[in-house]
Amino acid sequence: MLVCTVRDCRLPLLRTDRQMVCARGHSFDVARTGYLNLLQPQERRSKAPGDSVAAVAGRRRVYDLGVAAPLLAGIAEASRAEADDVVLDAGCGDGYYLGSLTGLCGCRGHGVDISIPAVEAAARRYPACEWVVANADRFVPYSDGAFSLVLSITARMNPGEFRRILRADGRLLVALPAPDDLIELRGSGREDRVDRTVADFAADFALIQQERVSTSADLDADTVAGLLRSIYRPAAAGGTVDMRVTFSLDLLLFRVL
Ligand SMILES: [Zn+2]
């Protein structure tokens, strides 16, 4: 179901021993940890695109505290994921949501993200899923109709590509940061992005369910510092302090039109 990312090649990739190869002979190495790097040199705007090691570690610390468990439960329920689903998490980060979801429901999981540190962490932690480094802004490197469910969890969205890789009866679960998400760290509310997102997907998708899932947690100063790094915000001049932080997502479930 993976396709070649060299220019406009897009031929299927087939697994050899430690490589994936297309019929034109383009080849990609499978990393020791099991993920596949399909990023093309011209797609790296920076030397290390996507989330940094520090950003990945900051978010993981929050996940390991169990803080995001209510958000995960909300996503699992809203997505209606079942054992026979084939799921892509586009912009999967370190794999917390996809790896946990596949563990919960027994579905097959594929994750793609542009960050090598994030995907490497995902591959180490959740070896049962398939993990790929690629730039999904241009095209999502999977064949047409490969998935029954696509997740986009606080990630960049590519409506046309999400439609292409979904089956005709496929579902799309978009999780947007709600206006009060991390409001204690951001200092002000965020824009409500629900209406604009529904409009962005309207050509190919119909909204069938919408809900907000929120939780809050008392975090120590080190965890707050890590969380700030994960959203690329500087710490306050006097350093970080223990604080109660809100986590809040707007969950939108779409079906293919
Ligand atoms: Zn190729």
PDB file of C-alpha atoms and ligand atoms in Angstrom:
ATOM      1  CA  MET A   1       0.000   0.000   0.000  1.00  0.00           C
ATOM      2  CA  LEU A   2       3.038   2.328   0.178  1.00  0.00           C
ATOM      3  CA  VAL A   3       3.992   4.199  -2.982  1.00  0.00           C
ATOM      4  CA  CYS A   4       7.278   5.691  -4.164  1.00  0.00           C
ATOM      5  CA  THR A   5       7.914   9.344  -3.253  1.00  0.00           C
ATOM      6  CA  VAL A   6      10.608  10.063  -5.865  1.00  0.00           C
ATOM      7  CA  ARG A   7       9.284  12.999  -7.924  1.00  0.00           C
ATOM      8  CA  ASP A   8       6.066  11.802  -9.627  1.00  0.00           C
ATOM      9  CA  CYS A   9       6.964   8.091  -9.623  1.00  0.00           C
ATOM     10  CA  ARG A  10       4.221   6.809  -7.278  1.00  0.00           C
ATOM     11  CA  LEU A  11       4.750   3.151  -8.184  1.00  0.00           C
ATOM     12  CA  PRO A  12       4.023   0.635  -5.423  1.00  0.00           C
ATOM     13  CA  LEU A  13       6.882  -0.084  -3.042  1.00  0.00           C
ATOM     14  CA  LEU A  14       7.731  -3.711  -2.415  1.00  0.00           C
ATOM     15  CA  ARG A  15       9.634  -5.028   0.579  1.00  0.00           C
ATOM     16  CA  THR A  16      12.999  -6.676   0.081  1.00  0.00           C
ATOM     17  CA  ASP A  17      15.295  -7.637   2.936  1.00  0.00           C
ATOM     18  CA  ARG A  18      16.053  -4.250   4.537  1.00  0.00           C
ATOM     19  CA  GLN A  19      14.651  -2.016   1.795  1.00  0.00           C
ATOM     20  CA  MET A  20      11.500  -0.959   0.025  1.00  0.00           C
ATOM     21  CA  VAL A  21      11.931  -0.768  -3.754  1.00  0.00           C
ATOM     22  CA  CYS A  22       9.724   0.380  -6.657  1.00  0.00           C
ATOM     23  CA  ALA A  23       9.760  -1.074 -10.199  1.00  0.00           C
ATOM     24  CA  ARG A  24      11.880   1.873 -11.407  1.00  0.00           C
ATOM     25  CA  GLY A  25      14.552   0.902  -8.919  1.00  0.00           C
ATOM     26  CA  HIS A  26      14.083   3.725  -6.414  1.00  0.00           C
ATOM     27  CA  SER A  27      14.902   2.319  -3.015  1.00  0.00           C
ATOM     28  CA  PHE A  28      14.427   3.322   0.633  1.00  0.00           C
ATOM     29  CA  ASP A  29      16.128   1.797   3.649  1.00  0.00           C
ATOM     30  CA  VAL A  30      14.177   0.381   6.553  1.00  0.00           C
ATOM     31  CA  ALA A  31      15.706   1.736   9.774  1.00  0.00           C
ATOM     32  CA  ARG A  32      16.936  -0.649  12.460  1.00  0.00           C
ATOM     33  CA  THR A  33      13.995   0.360  14.609  1.00  0.00           C
ATOM     34  CA  GLY A  34      11.670  -0.674  11.782  1.00  0.00           C
ATOM     35  CA  TYR A  35      10.408   2.614  10.346  1.00  0.00           C
ATOM     36  CA  LEU A  36      10.759   3.664   6.726  1.00  0.00           C
ATOM     37  CA  ASN A  37      12.102   7.073   5.678  1.00  0.00           C
ATOM     38  CA  LEU A  38      10.430   8.248   2.430  1.00  0.00           C
ATOM     39  CA  LEU A  39      11.421  11.900   2.814  1.00  0.00           C
ATOM     40  CA  GLN A  40      12.968  13.320  -0.349  1.00  0.00           C
ATOM     41  CA  PRO A  41      15.968  15.673  -0.047  1.00  0.00           C
ATOM     42  CA  GLN A  42      14.076  18.580  -1.645  1.00  0.00           C
ATOM     43  CA  GLU A  43      11.280  18.176   0.930  1.00  0.00           C
ATOM     44  CA  ARG A  44      13.566  19.072   3.819  1.00  0.00           C
ATOM     45  CA  ARG A  45      13.166  22.786   4.241  1.00  0.00           C
ATOM     46  CA  SER A  46      15.366  22.449   7.274  1.00  0.00           C
ATOM     47  CA  LYS A  47      17.960  19.853   8.180  1.00  0.00           C
ATOM     48  CA  ALA A  48      15.584  18.329  10.734  1.00  0.00           C
ATOM     49  CA  PRO A  49      11.975  19.066   9.709  1.00  0.00           C
ATOM     50  CA  GLY A  50       9.057  18.587  12.076  1.00  0.00           C
ATOM     51  CA  ASP A  51       9.124  18.097  15.818  1.00  0.00           C
ATOM     52  CA  SER A  52      12.494  18.172  17.546  1.00  0.00           C
ATOM     53  CA  VAL A  53      13.796  15.616  20.036  1.00  0.00           C
ATOM     54  CA  ALA A  54      12.983  18.060  22.870  1.00  0.00           C
ATOM     55  CA  ALA A  55       9.419  18.632  21.617  1.00  0.00           C
ATOM     56  CA  VAL A  56       8.809  14.879  21.327  1.00  0.00           C
ATOM     57  CA  ALA A  57      10.203  14.275  24.832  1.00  0.00           C
ATOM     58  CA  GLY A  58       8.110  17.093  26.315  1.00  0.00           C
ATOM     59  CA  ARG A  59       4.897  15.649  24.961  1.00  0.00           C
ATOM     60  CA  ARG A  60       5.824  12.064  25.890  1.00  0.00           C
ATOM     61  CA  ARG A  61       6.269  13.067  29.524  1.00  0.00           C
ATOM     62  CA  VAL A  62       2.645  14.250  29.557  1.00  0.00           C
ATOM     63  CA  TYR A  63       1.456  11.027  27.899  1.00  0.00           C
ATOM     64  CA  ASP A  64       3.396   8.901  30.399  1.00  0.00           C
ATOM     65  CA  LEU A  65       1.610  10.681  33.266  1.00  0.00           C
ATOM     66  CA  GLY A  66      -1.696   9.451  31.818  1.00  0.00           C
ATOM     67  CA  VAL A  67      -2.921  13.011  31.377  1.00  0.00           C
ATOM     68  CA  ALA A  68      -4.084  12.448  27.799  1.00  0.00           C
ATOM     69  CA  ALA A  69      -6.029   9.261  28.591  1.00  0.00           C
ATOM     70  CA  PRO A  70      -9.443  11.035  28.501  1.00  0.00           C
ATOM     71  CA  LEU A  71      -8.529  12.533  25.111  1.00  0.00           C
ATOM     72  CA  LEU A  72      -7.504   9.103  23.833  1.00  0.00           C
ATOM     73  CA  ALA A  73     -10.782   7.609  25.086  1.00  0.00           C
ATOM     74  CA  GLY A  74     -12.690  10.395  23.311  1.00  0.00           C
ATOM     75  CA  ILE A  75     -10.823   9.800  20.061  1.00  0.00           C
ATOM     76  CA  ALA A  76     -11.308   6.022  20.292  1.00  0.00           C
ATOM     77  CA  GLU A  77     -15.054   6.425  20.790  1.00  0.00           C
ATOM     78  CA  ALA A  78     -15.585   9.232  18.284  1.00  0.00           C
ATOM     79  CA  SER A  79     -13.626   7.441  15.550  1.00  0.00           C
ATOM     80  CA  ARG A  80     -15.760   4.284  15.959  1.00  0.00           C
ATOM     81  CA  ALA A  81     -12.583   2.278  15.345  1.00  0.00           C
ATOM     82  CA  GLU A  82     -13.069  -1.484  15.230  1.00  0.00           C
ATOM     83  CA  ALA A  83     -10.848  -4.506  14.756  1.00  0.00           C
ATOM     84  CA  ASP A  84     -11.352  -4.675  10.978  1.00  0.00           C
ATOM     85  CA  ASP A  85     -10.337  -1.041  10.408  1.00  0.00           C
ATOM     86  CA  VAL A  86      -7.126  -0.150   8.588  1.00  0.00           C
ATOM     87  CA  VAL A  87      -6.120   3.171  10.109  1.00  0.00           C
ATOM     88  CA  LEU A  88      -3.730   5.903   9.017  1.00  0.00           C
ATOM     89  CA  ASP A  89      -2.660   8.566  11.518  1.00  0.00           C
ATOM     90  CA  ALA A  90      -1.457  11.463   9.345  1.00  0.00           C
ATOM     91  CA  GLY A  91       0.905  13.558  11.445  1.00  0.00           C
ATOM     92  CA  CYS A  92       1.223  10.807  14.048  1.00  0.00           C
ATOM     93  CA  GLY A  93       3.961  12.390  16.172  1.00  0.00           C
ATOM     94  CA  ASP A  94       5.426   9.849  18.569  1.00  0.00           C
ATOM     95  CA  GLY A  95       2.514   7.494  17.972  1.00  0.00           C
ATOM     96  CA  TYR A  96       0.748   7.832  21.319  1.00  0.00           C
ATOM     97  CA  TYR A  97      -2.776   8.004  19.902  1.00  0.00           C
ATOM     98  CA  LEU A  98      -2.398   5.477  17.081  1.00  0.00           C
ATOM     99  CA  GLY A  99      -0.315   3.018  19.092  1.00  0.00           C
ATOM    100  CA  SER A 100      -2.805   3.155  21.973  1.00  0.00           C
ATOM    101  CA  LEU A 101      -5.850   2.961  19.682  1.00  0.00           C
ATOM    102  CA  THR A 102      -4.610  -0.141  17.874  1.00  0.00           C
ATOM    103  CA  GLY A 103      -3.885  -1.707  21.270  1.00  0.00           C
ATOM    104  CA  LEU A 104      -7.437  -0.934  22.406  1.00  0.00           C
ATOM    105  CA  CYS A 105      -9.410  -2.050  19.369  1.00  0.00           C
ATOM    106  CA  GLY A 106      -7.099  -4.445  17.510  1.00  0.00           C
ATOM    107  CA  CYS A 107      -7.213  -2.525  14.237  1.00  0.00           C
ATOM    108  CA  ARG A 108      -4.202  -2.252  11.917  1.00  0.00           C
ATOM    109  CA  GLY A 109      -2.269   0.991  12.325  1.00  0.00           C
ATOM    110  CA  HIS A 110      -0.075   3.042  10.003  1.00  0.00           C
ATOM    111  CA  GLY A 111       1.505   6.326  11.047  1.00  0.00           C
ATOM    112  CA  VAL A 112       3.196   9.005   8.968  1.00  0.00           C
ATOM    113  CA  ASP A 113       5.013  12.111  10.186  1.00  0.00           C
ATOM    114  CA  ILE A 114       7.727  14.414   8.844  1.00  0.00           C
ATOM    115  CA  SER A 115       9.768  14.257  12.072  1.00  0.00           C
ATOM    116  CA  ILE A 116      12.429  11.542  12.274  1.00  0.00           C
ATOM    117  CA  PRO A 117      12.754  11.763  16.102  1.00  0.00           C
ATOM    118  CA  ALA A 118       8.964  11.405  16.453  1.00  0.00           C
ATOM    119  CA  VAL A 119       8.669   8.419  14.103  1.00  0.00           C
ATOM    120  CA  GLU A 120      11.723   6.739  15.603  1.00  0.00           C
ATOM    121  CA  ALA A 121      10.141   7.039  19.056  1.00  0.00           C
ATOM    122  CA  ALA A 122       6.871   5.646  17.662  1.00  0.00           C
ATOM    123  CA  ALA A 123       8.596   2.664  16.050  1.00  0.00           C
ATOM    124  CA  ARG A 124      10.426   1.782  19.272  1.00  0.00           C
ATOM    125  CA  ARG A 125       7.363   2.079  21.456  1.00  0.00           C
ATOM    126  CA  TYR A 126       4.656   0.630  19.190  1.00  0.00           C
ATOM    127  CA  PRO A 127       6.318  -2.004  16.971  1.00  0.00           C
ATOM    128  CA  ALA A 128       2.954  -3.553  16.021  1.00  0.00           C
ATOM    129  CA  CYS A 129       2.175  -0.543  13.788  1.00  0.00           C
ATOM    130  CA  GLU A 130       3.869   0.541  10.545  1.00  0.00           C
ATOM    131  CA  TRP A 131       5.701   3.883  10.759  1.00  0.00           C
ATOM    132  CA  VAL A 132       6.836   6.130   7.915  1.00  0.00           C
ATOM    133  CA  VAL A 133       8.718   9.425   7.712  1.00  0.00           C
ATOM    134  CA  ALA A 134       7.327  11.497   4.832  1.00  0.00           C
ATOM    135  CA  ASN A 135       6.038  14.941   3.958  1.00  0.00           C
ATOM    136  CA  ALA A 136       2.273  14.395   3.749  1.00  0.00           C
ATOM    137  CA  ASP A 137       1.633  18.035   2.798  1.00  0.00           C
ATOM    138  CA  ARG A 138       2.320  17.296  -0.855  1.00  0.00           C
ATOM    139  CA  PHE A 139       0.991  13.775  -1.133  1.00  0.00           C
ATOM    140  CA  VAL A 140       0.336  10.995   1.335  1.00  0.00           C
ATOM    141  CA  PRO A 141       2.490   8.050   0.177  1.00  0.00           C
ATOM    142  CA  TYR A 142      -0.165   5.317   0.102  1.00  0.00           C
ATOM    143  CA  SER A 143      -2.246   3.824  -2.683  1.00  0.00           C
ATOM    144  CA  ASP A 144      -5.824   4.887  -3.451  1.00  0.00           C
ATOM    145  CA  GLY A 145      -8.429   3.502  -1.041  1.00  0.00           C
ATOM    146  CA  ALA A 146      -5.833   1.932   1.259  1.00  0.00           C
ATOM    147  CA  PHE A 147      -7.576   2.913   4.509  1.00  0.00           C
ATOM    148  CA  SER A 148     -10.981   2.675   6.149  1.00  0.00           C
ATOM    149  CA  LEU A 149     -10.157   5.357   8.743  1.00  0.00           C
ATOM    150  CA  VAL A 150      -7.830   8.374   8.671  1.00  0.00           C
ATOM    151  CA  LEU A 151      -6.932  10.259  11.852  1.00  0.00           C
ATOM    152  CA  SER A 152      -5.644  13.833  11.828  1.00  0.00           C
ATOM    153  CA  ILE A 153      -4.905  14.735  15.442  1.00  0.00           C
ATOM    154  CA  THR A 154      -3.799  18.368  15.881  1.00  0.00           C
ATOM    155  CA  ALA A 155      -1.894  17.933  12.641  1.00  0.00           C
ATOM    156  CA  ARG A 156      -1.738  19.547   9.220  1.00  0.00           C
ATOM    157  CA  MET A 157      -4.580  18.494   6.946  1.00  0.00           C
ATOM    158  CA  ASN A 158      -4.644  17.501   3.299  1.00  0.00           C
ATOM    159  CA  PRO A 159      -8.332  17.025   2.351  1.00  0.00           C
ATOM    160  CA  GLY A 160      -7.802  15.855  -1.248  1.00  0.00           C
ATOM    161  CA  GLU A 161      -5.208  13.295  -0.255  1.00  0.00           C
ATOM    162  CA  PHE A 162      -7.232  12.061   2.713  1.00  0.00           C
ATOM    163  CA  ARG A 163     -10.104  11.414   0.318  1.00  0.00           C
ATOM    164  CA  ARG A 164      -7.869   9.613  -2.196  1.00  0.00           C
ATOM    165  CA  ILE A 165      -6.405   7.165   0.329  1.00  0.00           C
ATOM    166  CA  LEU A 166      -9.776   6.410   1.938  1.00  0.00           C
ATOM    167  CA  ARG A 167     -12.194   3.729   0.759  1.00  0.00           C
ATOM    168  CA  ALA A 168     -15.583   4.876  -0.533  1.00  0.00           C
ATOM    169  CA  ASP A 169     -17.114   3.969   2.855  1.00  0.00           C
ATOM    170  CA  GLY A 170     -14.202   5.488   4.800  1.00  0.00           C
ATOM    171  CA  ARG A 171     -14.234   7.788   7.826  1.00  0.00           C
ATOM    172  CA  LEU A 172     -12.062  10.712   8.803  1.00  0.00           C
ATOM    173  CA  LEU A 173     -11.551  11.817  12.402  1.00  0.00           C
ATOM    174  CA  VAL A 174     -10.105  15.314  12.785  1.00  0.00           C
ATOM    175  CA  ALA A 175      -9.037  16.501  16.239  1.00  0.00           C
ATOM    176  CA  LEU A 176      -8.499  20.259  16.484  1.00  0.00           C
ATOM    177  CA  PRO A 177      -7.066  22.062  19.504  1.00  0.00           C
ATOM    178  CA  ALA A 178     -10.154  23.634  21.112  1.00  0.00           C
ATOM    179  CA  PRO A 179     -10.087  27.334  22.068  1.00  0.00           C
ATOM    180  CA  ASP A 180      -9.235  26.509  25.705  1.00  0.00           C
ATOM    181  CA  ASP A 181      -6.495  23.970  24.905  1.00  0.00           C
ATOM    182  CA  LEU A 182      -3.365  24.769  26.979  1.00  0.00           C
ATOM    183  CA  ILE A 183      -4.883  28.180  27.665  1.00  0.00           C
ATOM    184  CA  GLU A 184      -2.814  28.515  30.855  1.00  0.00           C
ATOM    185  CA  LEU A 185       0.358  28.234  28.765  1.00  0.00           C
ATOM    186  CA  ARG A 186      -0.780  30.235  25.764  1.00  0.00           C
ATOM    187  CA  GLY A 187      -2.157  33.084  27.868  1.00  0.00           C
ATOM    188  CA  SER A 188      -5.223  33.569  25.678  1.00  0.00           C
ATOM    189  CA  GLY A 189      -7.833  31.458  23.971  1.00  0.00           C
ATOM    190  CA  ARG A 190      -7.251  30.060  20.509  1.00  0.00           C
ATOM    191  CA  GLU A 191      -9.384  30.652  17.488  1.00  0.00           C
ATOM    192  CA  ASP A 192     -12.287  28.218  17.082  1.00  0.00           C
ATOM    193  CA  ARG A 193     -11.343  26.339  13.905  1.00  0.00           C
ATOM    194  CA  VAL A 194     -14.341  24.023  13.595  1.00  0.00           C
ATOM    195  CA  ASP A 195     -16.391  25.920  10.984  1.00  0.00           C
ATOM    196  CA  ARG A 196     -13.395  26.629   8.785  1.00  0.00           C
ATOM    197  CA  THR A 197     -12.269  22.997   8.938  1.00  0.00           C
ATOM    198  CA  VAL A 198     -15.725  21.690   8.020  1.00  0.00           C
ATOM    199  CA  ALA A 199     -15.695  24.101   5.056  1.00  0.00           C
ATOM    200  CA  ASP A 200     -12.198  22.969   4.007  1.00  0.00           C
ATOM    201  CA  PHE A 201     -13.403  19.344   3.820  1.00  0.00           C
ATOM    202  CA  ALA A 202     -16.872  20.056   2.367  1.00  0.00           C
ATOM    203  CA  ALA A 203     -16.000  19.051  -1.220  1.00  0.00           C
ATOM    204  CA  ASP A 204     -15.309  15.420  -0.280  1.00  0.00           C
ATOM    205  CA  PHE A 205     -16.565  14.849   3.271  1.00  0.00           C
ATOM    206  CA  ALA A 206     -19.764  15.237   5.288  1.00  0.00           C
ATOM    207  CA  LEU A 207     -19.601  15.971   9.022  1.00  0.00           C
ATOM    208  CA  ILE A 208     -21.522  13.269  10.899  1.00  0.00           C
ATOM    209  CA  GLN A 209     -20.553  13.937  14.517  1.00  0.00           C
ATOM    210  CA  GLN A 210     -18.935  16.701  16.542  1.00  0.00           C
ATOM    211  CA  GLU A 211     -17.951  16.844  20.190  1.00  0.00           C
ATOM    212  CA  ARG A 212     -15.465  18.452  22.524  1.00  0.00           C
ATOM    213  CA  VAL A 213     -13.349  16.389  24.894  1.00  0.00           C
ATOM    214  CA  SER A 214     -11.467  18.168  27.675  1.00  0.00           C
ATOM    215  CA  THR A 215      -9.456  17.349  30.754  1.00  0.00           C
ATOM    216  CA  SER A 216      -7.074  19.126  33.079  1.00  0.00           C
ATOM    217  CA  ALA A 217      -4.146  18.061  35.213  1.00  0.00           C
ATOM    218  CA  ASP A 218      -1.829  19.416  37.886  1.00  0.00           C
ATOM    219  CA  LEU A 219       1.639  19.350  36.347  1.00  0.00           C
ATOM    220  CA  ASP A 220       4.989  19.928  38.022  1.00  0.00           C
ATOM    221  CA  ALA A 221       7.333  22.628  36.788  1.00  0.00           C
ATOM    222  CA  ASP A 222       9.527  20.252  34.752  1.00  0.00           C
ATOM    223  CA  THR A 223       6.516  18.812  32.943  1.00  0.00           C
ATOM    224  CA  VAL A 224       5.237  22.324  32.224  1.00  0.00           C
ATOM    225  CA  ALA A 225       8.676  23.232  30.832  1.00  0.00           C
ATOM    226  CA  GLY A 226       8.600  20.193  28.549  1.00  0.00           C
ATOM    227  CA  LEU A 227       5.089  21.007  27.405  1.00  0.00           C
ATOM    228  CA  LEU A 228       6.194  24.547  26.530  1.00  0.00           C
ATOM    229  CA  ARG A 229       9.044  23.092  24.452  1.00  0.00           C
ATOM    230  CA  SER A 230       6.524  20.858  22.661  1.00  0.00           C
ATOM    231  CA  ILE A 231       4.534  23.927  21.547  1.00  0.00           C
ATOM    232  CA  TYR A 232       7.671  25.990  20.896  1.00  0.00           C
ATOM    233  CA  ARG A 233       6.862  28.575  23.545  1.00  0.00           C
ATOM    234  CA  PRO A 234       9.596  30.093  25.703  1.00  0.00           C
ATOM    235  CA  ALA A 235       9.421  29.562  29.456  1.00  0.00           C
ATOM    236  CA  ALA A 236       8.525  32.599  31.563  1.00  0.00           C
ATOM    237  CA  ALA A 237      11.471  34.769  32.596  1.00  0.00           C
ATOM    238  CA  GLY A 238      11.345  33.506  36.185  1.00  0.00           C
ATOM    239  CA  GLY A 239      11.209  29.846  35.106  1.00  0.00           C
ATOM    240  CA  THR A 240       8.230  27.516  35.106  1.00  0.00           C
ATOM    241  CA  VAL A 241       6.104  26.673  38.136  1.00  0.00           C
ATOM    242  CA  ASP A 242       3.684  23.889  39.039  1.00  0.00           C
ATOM    243  CA  MET A 243       0.319  24.589  37.448  1.00  0.00           C
ATOM    244  CA  ARG A 244      -3.020  23.148  36.442  1.00  0.00           C
ATOM    245  CA  VAL A 245      -3.249  22.866  32.646  1.00  0.00           C
ATOM    246  CA  THR A 246      -6.278  22.329  30.395  1.00  0.00           C
ATOM    247  CA  PHE A 247      -6.169  19.910  27.450  1.00  0.00           C
ATOM    248  CA  SER A 248      -9.081  20.242  25.048  1.00  0.00           C
ATOM    249  CA  LEU A 249      -9.864  18.894  21.588  1.00  0.00           C
ATOM    250  CA  ASP A 250     -12.710  19.427  19.152  1.00  0.00           C
ATOM    251  CA  LEU A 251     -13.395  16.047  17.522  1.00  0.00           C
ATOM    252  CA  LEU A 252     -14.999  16.029  14.076  1.00  0.00           C
ATOM    253  CA  LEU A 253     -16.041  12.744  12.472  1.00  0.00           C
ATOM    254  CA  PHE A 254     -16.582  12.872   8.713  1.00  0.00           C
ATOM    255  CA  ARG A 255     -17.701  10.300   6.201  1.00  0.00           C
ATOM    256  CA  VAL A 256     -16.655  10.225   2.580  1.00  0.00           C
ATOM    257  CA  LEU A 257     -19.265  11.750   0.253  1.00  0.00           C
TER     258      LEU A 257
HETATM  259 ZN    ZN B   1       9.930   5.023  -7.797  1.00  0.00          ZN
END
